[in-house]
Coordinates of C-alpha atoms and ligand atoms in Angstrom, one line a residue:
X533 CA -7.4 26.7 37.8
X534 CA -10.6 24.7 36.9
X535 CA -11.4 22.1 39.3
X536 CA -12.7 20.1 36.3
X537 CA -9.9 18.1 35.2
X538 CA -10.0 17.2 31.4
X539 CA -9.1 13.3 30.4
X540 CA -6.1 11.9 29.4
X541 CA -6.5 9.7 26.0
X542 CA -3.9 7.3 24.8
X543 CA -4.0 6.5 21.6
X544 CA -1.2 3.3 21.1
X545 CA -1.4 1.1 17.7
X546 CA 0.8 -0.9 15.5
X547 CA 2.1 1.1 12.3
X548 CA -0.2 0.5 9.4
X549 CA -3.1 0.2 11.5
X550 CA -4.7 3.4 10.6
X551 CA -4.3 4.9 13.9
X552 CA -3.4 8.6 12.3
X553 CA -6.8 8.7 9.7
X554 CA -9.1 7.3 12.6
X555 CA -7.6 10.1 15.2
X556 CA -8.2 12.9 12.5
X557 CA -11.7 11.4 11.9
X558 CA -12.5 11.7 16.1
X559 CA -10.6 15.3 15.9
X560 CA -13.3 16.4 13.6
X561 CA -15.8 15.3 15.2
X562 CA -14.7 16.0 18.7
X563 CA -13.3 19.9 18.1
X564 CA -12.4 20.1 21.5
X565 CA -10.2 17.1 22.2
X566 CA -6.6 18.7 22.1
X567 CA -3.9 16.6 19.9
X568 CA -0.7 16.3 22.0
X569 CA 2.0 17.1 19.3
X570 CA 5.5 15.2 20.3
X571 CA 8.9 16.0 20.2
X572 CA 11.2 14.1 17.9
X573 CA 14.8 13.6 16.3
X574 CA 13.2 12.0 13.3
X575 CA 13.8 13.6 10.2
X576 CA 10.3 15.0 8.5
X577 CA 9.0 13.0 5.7
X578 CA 7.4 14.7 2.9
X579 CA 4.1 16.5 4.1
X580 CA 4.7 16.9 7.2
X581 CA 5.0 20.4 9.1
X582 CA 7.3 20.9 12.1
X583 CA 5.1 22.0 15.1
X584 CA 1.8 20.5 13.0
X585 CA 3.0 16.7 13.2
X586 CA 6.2 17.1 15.5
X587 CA 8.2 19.7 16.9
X588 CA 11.0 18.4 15.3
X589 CA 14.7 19.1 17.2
X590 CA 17.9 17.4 17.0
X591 CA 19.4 14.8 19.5
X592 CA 21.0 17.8 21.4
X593 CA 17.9 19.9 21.8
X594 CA 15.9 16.7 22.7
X595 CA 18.9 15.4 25.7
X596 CA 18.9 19.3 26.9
X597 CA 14.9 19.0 27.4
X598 CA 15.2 15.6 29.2
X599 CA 17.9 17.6 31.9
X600 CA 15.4 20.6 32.0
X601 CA 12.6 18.0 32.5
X602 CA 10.3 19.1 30.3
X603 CA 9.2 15.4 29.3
X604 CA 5.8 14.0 30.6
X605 CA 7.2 10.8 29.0
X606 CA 9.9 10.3 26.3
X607 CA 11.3 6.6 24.6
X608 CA 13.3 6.0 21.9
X609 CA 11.3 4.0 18.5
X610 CA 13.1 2.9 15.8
X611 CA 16.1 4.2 16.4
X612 CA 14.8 8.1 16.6
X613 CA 13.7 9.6 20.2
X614 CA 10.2 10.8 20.9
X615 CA 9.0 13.0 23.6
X616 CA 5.4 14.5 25.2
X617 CA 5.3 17.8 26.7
X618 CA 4.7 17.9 30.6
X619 CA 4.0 21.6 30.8
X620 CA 1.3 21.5 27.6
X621 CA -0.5 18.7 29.1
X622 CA -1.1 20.1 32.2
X623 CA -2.2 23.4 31.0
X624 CA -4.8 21.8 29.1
X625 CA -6.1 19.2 31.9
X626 CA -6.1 22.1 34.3
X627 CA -8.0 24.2 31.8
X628 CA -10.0 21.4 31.8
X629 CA -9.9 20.5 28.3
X630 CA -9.5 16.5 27.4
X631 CA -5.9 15.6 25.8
X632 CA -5.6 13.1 23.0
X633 CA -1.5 11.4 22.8
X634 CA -0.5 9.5 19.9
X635 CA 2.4 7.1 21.7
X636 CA 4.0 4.1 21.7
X637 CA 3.1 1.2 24.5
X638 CA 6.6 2.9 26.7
X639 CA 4.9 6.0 26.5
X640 CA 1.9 5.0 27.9
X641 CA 2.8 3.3 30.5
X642 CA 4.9 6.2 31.6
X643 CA 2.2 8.4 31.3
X644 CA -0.6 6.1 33.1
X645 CA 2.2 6.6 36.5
X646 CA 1.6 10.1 36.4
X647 CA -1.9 9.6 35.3
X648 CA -3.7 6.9 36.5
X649 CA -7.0 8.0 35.4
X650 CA -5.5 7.7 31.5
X651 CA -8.0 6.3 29.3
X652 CA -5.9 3.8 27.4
X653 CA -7.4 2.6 23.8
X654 CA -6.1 0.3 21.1
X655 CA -6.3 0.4 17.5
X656 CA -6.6 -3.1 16.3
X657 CA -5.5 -4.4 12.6
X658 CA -8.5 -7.0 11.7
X659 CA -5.3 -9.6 11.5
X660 CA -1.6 -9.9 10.6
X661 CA -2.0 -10.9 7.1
X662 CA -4.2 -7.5 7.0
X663 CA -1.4 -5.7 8.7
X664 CA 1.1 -6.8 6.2
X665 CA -1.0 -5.9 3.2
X666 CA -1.4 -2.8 4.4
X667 CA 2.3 -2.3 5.6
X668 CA 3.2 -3.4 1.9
X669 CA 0.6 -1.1 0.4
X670 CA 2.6 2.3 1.9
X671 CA 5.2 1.7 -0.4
X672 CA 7.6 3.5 1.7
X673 CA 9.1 1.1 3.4
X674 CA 11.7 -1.6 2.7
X675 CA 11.5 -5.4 3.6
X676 CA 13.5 -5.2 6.8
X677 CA 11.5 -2.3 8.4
X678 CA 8.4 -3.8 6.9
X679 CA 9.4 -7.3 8.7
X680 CA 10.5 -5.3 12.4
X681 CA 7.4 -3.2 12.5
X682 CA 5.6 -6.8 11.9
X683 CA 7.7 -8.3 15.1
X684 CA 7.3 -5.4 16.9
X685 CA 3.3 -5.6 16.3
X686 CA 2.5 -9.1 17.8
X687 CA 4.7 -8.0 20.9
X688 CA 2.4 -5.2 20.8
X689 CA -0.9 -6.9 20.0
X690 CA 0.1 -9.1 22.5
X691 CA -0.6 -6.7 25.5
X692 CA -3.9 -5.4 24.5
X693 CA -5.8 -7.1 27.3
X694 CA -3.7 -4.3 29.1
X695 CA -5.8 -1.7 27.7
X696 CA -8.7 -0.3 28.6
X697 CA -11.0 0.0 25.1
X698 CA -10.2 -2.1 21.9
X699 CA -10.9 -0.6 18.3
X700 CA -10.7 -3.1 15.4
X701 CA -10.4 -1.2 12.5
X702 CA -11.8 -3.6 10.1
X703 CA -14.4 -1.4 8.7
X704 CA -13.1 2.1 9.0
X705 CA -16.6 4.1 9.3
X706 CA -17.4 1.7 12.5
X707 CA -14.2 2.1 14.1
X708 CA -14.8 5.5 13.8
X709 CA -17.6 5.3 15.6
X710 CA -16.6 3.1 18.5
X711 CA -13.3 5.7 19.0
X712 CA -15.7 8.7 19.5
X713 CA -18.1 6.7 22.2
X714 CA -15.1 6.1 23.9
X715 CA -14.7 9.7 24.4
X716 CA -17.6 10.7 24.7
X717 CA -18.8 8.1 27.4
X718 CA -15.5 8.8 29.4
X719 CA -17.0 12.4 29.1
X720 CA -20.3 11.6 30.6
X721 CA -18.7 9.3 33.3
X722 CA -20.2 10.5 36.7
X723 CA -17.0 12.1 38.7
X724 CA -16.6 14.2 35.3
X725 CA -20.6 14.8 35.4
X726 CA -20.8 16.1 38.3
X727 CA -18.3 18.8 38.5
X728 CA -20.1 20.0 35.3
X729 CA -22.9 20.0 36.9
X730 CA -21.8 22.0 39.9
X731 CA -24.1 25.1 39.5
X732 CA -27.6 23.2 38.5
X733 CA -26.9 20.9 41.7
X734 CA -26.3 23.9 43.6
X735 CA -29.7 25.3 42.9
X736 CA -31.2 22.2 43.6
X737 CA -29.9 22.8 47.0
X738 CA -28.2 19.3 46.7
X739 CA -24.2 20.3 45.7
X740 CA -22.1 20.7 48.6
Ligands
LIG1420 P1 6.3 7.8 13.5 O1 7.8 8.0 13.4 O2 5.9 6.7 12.5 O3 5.5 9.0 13.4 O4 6.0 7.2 14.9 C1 6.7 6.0 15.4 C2 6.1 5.6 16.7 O5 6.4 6.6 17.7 C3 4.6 5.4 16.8 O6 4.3 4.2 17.4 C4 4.2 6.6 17.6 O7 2.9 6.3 18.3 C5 5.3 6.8 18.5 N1 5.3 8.1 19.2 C6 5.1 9.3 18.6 N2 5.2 10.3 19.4 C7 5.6 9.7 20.6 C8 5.9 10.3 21.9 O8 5.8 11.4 22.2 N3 6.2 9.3 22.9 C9 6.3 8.0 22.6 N4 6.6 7.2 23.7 N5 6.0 7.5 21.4 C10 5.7 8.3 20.4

């Protein structure tokens, strides 16, 4: 096992923030950050690849792996149960490659108990009148879910001095930009730095 642990990134954001284009635009650019994939009961909606977006399983496949205890951290969100993989997550960190988790505010604060070095970052709509343009915009979604994902928003938004790094995705291309320092200053942070730097220490005759 490595003794350089990777990081754990928490990724939490009200629907219609742009949370999903912002995390693929850091994926690019950071290759080697690993994208937790979840466990749901959700049906798939169009475009989307079991396995790719989700693992998707049925209520009964998702209680059994809640008795096996293969969750890291599992809540239920609108109705449908979601659920991170313990046994990927430490593979990776013990590999020592950094973990990226797309979850809801339960889910990472279940995951900062086990972790409490979990890097938490929110994605920030520029405002609520924002939000609900953008909401609207999908198309998808009827005036009830649009209005509950609204509520559940401000409860949300209302905890971000909870967190440790703030994106406002105002201007995509900067938030962009401000997501990626995050991980790569939590990269270079000195702890991390200096287990990297184990072997040029060494023949320094400074690493113990
Ligand atoms: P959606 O169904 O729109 O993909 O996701 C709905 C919500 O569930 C989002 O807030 C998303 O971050 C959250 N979510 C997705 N996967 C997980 C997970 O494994 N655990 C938790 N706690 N929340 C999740």
């Amino acid at each position: 096992m490595s003794q350089l642990a990777g990081n754990v990134f928490i990724v939490v954001a009200p629907s219609g923030a742009g949370k999903t284009s912002l995390v693929a635009a850091l994926l690019k650019a950071e290759p080697a950050v690993q994208l937790s994939v979840s466990y749901s009961t959700r049906p798939a909606r169009k475009g989307e690849m079991d396995g790719q977006h989700y693992h998707f399983i049925n209520r009964q496949a998702f209680q059994a792996m809640i008795e096996q205890g293969d969750f890291l951290e599992y809540a239920e969100v609108y109705g449908n149960y979601y659920g991170t993989s313990a046994s990927w997550i430490r593979s990776c960190l013990a590999e020592g490659r950094d973990v990226l988790l797309e979850i809801d505010w339960q889910g990472a604060l279940q995951v900062q108990k086990v972790f409490p070095g979990a890097i938490t970052i929110f994605i920030m709509p520029p405002s609520i009148e924002e939000l609900e343009r953008r909401l609207r915009g999908r198309a998808t979604d009827g005036e009830d879910v649009i209005c509950r994902r609204l509520a559940v928003a401000r409860l949300e938004i209302a905890k971000i001095a909870e967190c440790d790094y703030i994106v406002v995705n105002d201007d995509f291309e900067r938030a962009c930009v401000d997501l990626i320092s995050i991980v790569r200053a939590s990269r270079l942070n000195s702890k991390t730095q200096y287990l990297r730097l184990t072997t040029v220490l060494a023949k320094m005759g400074i690493a113990g």
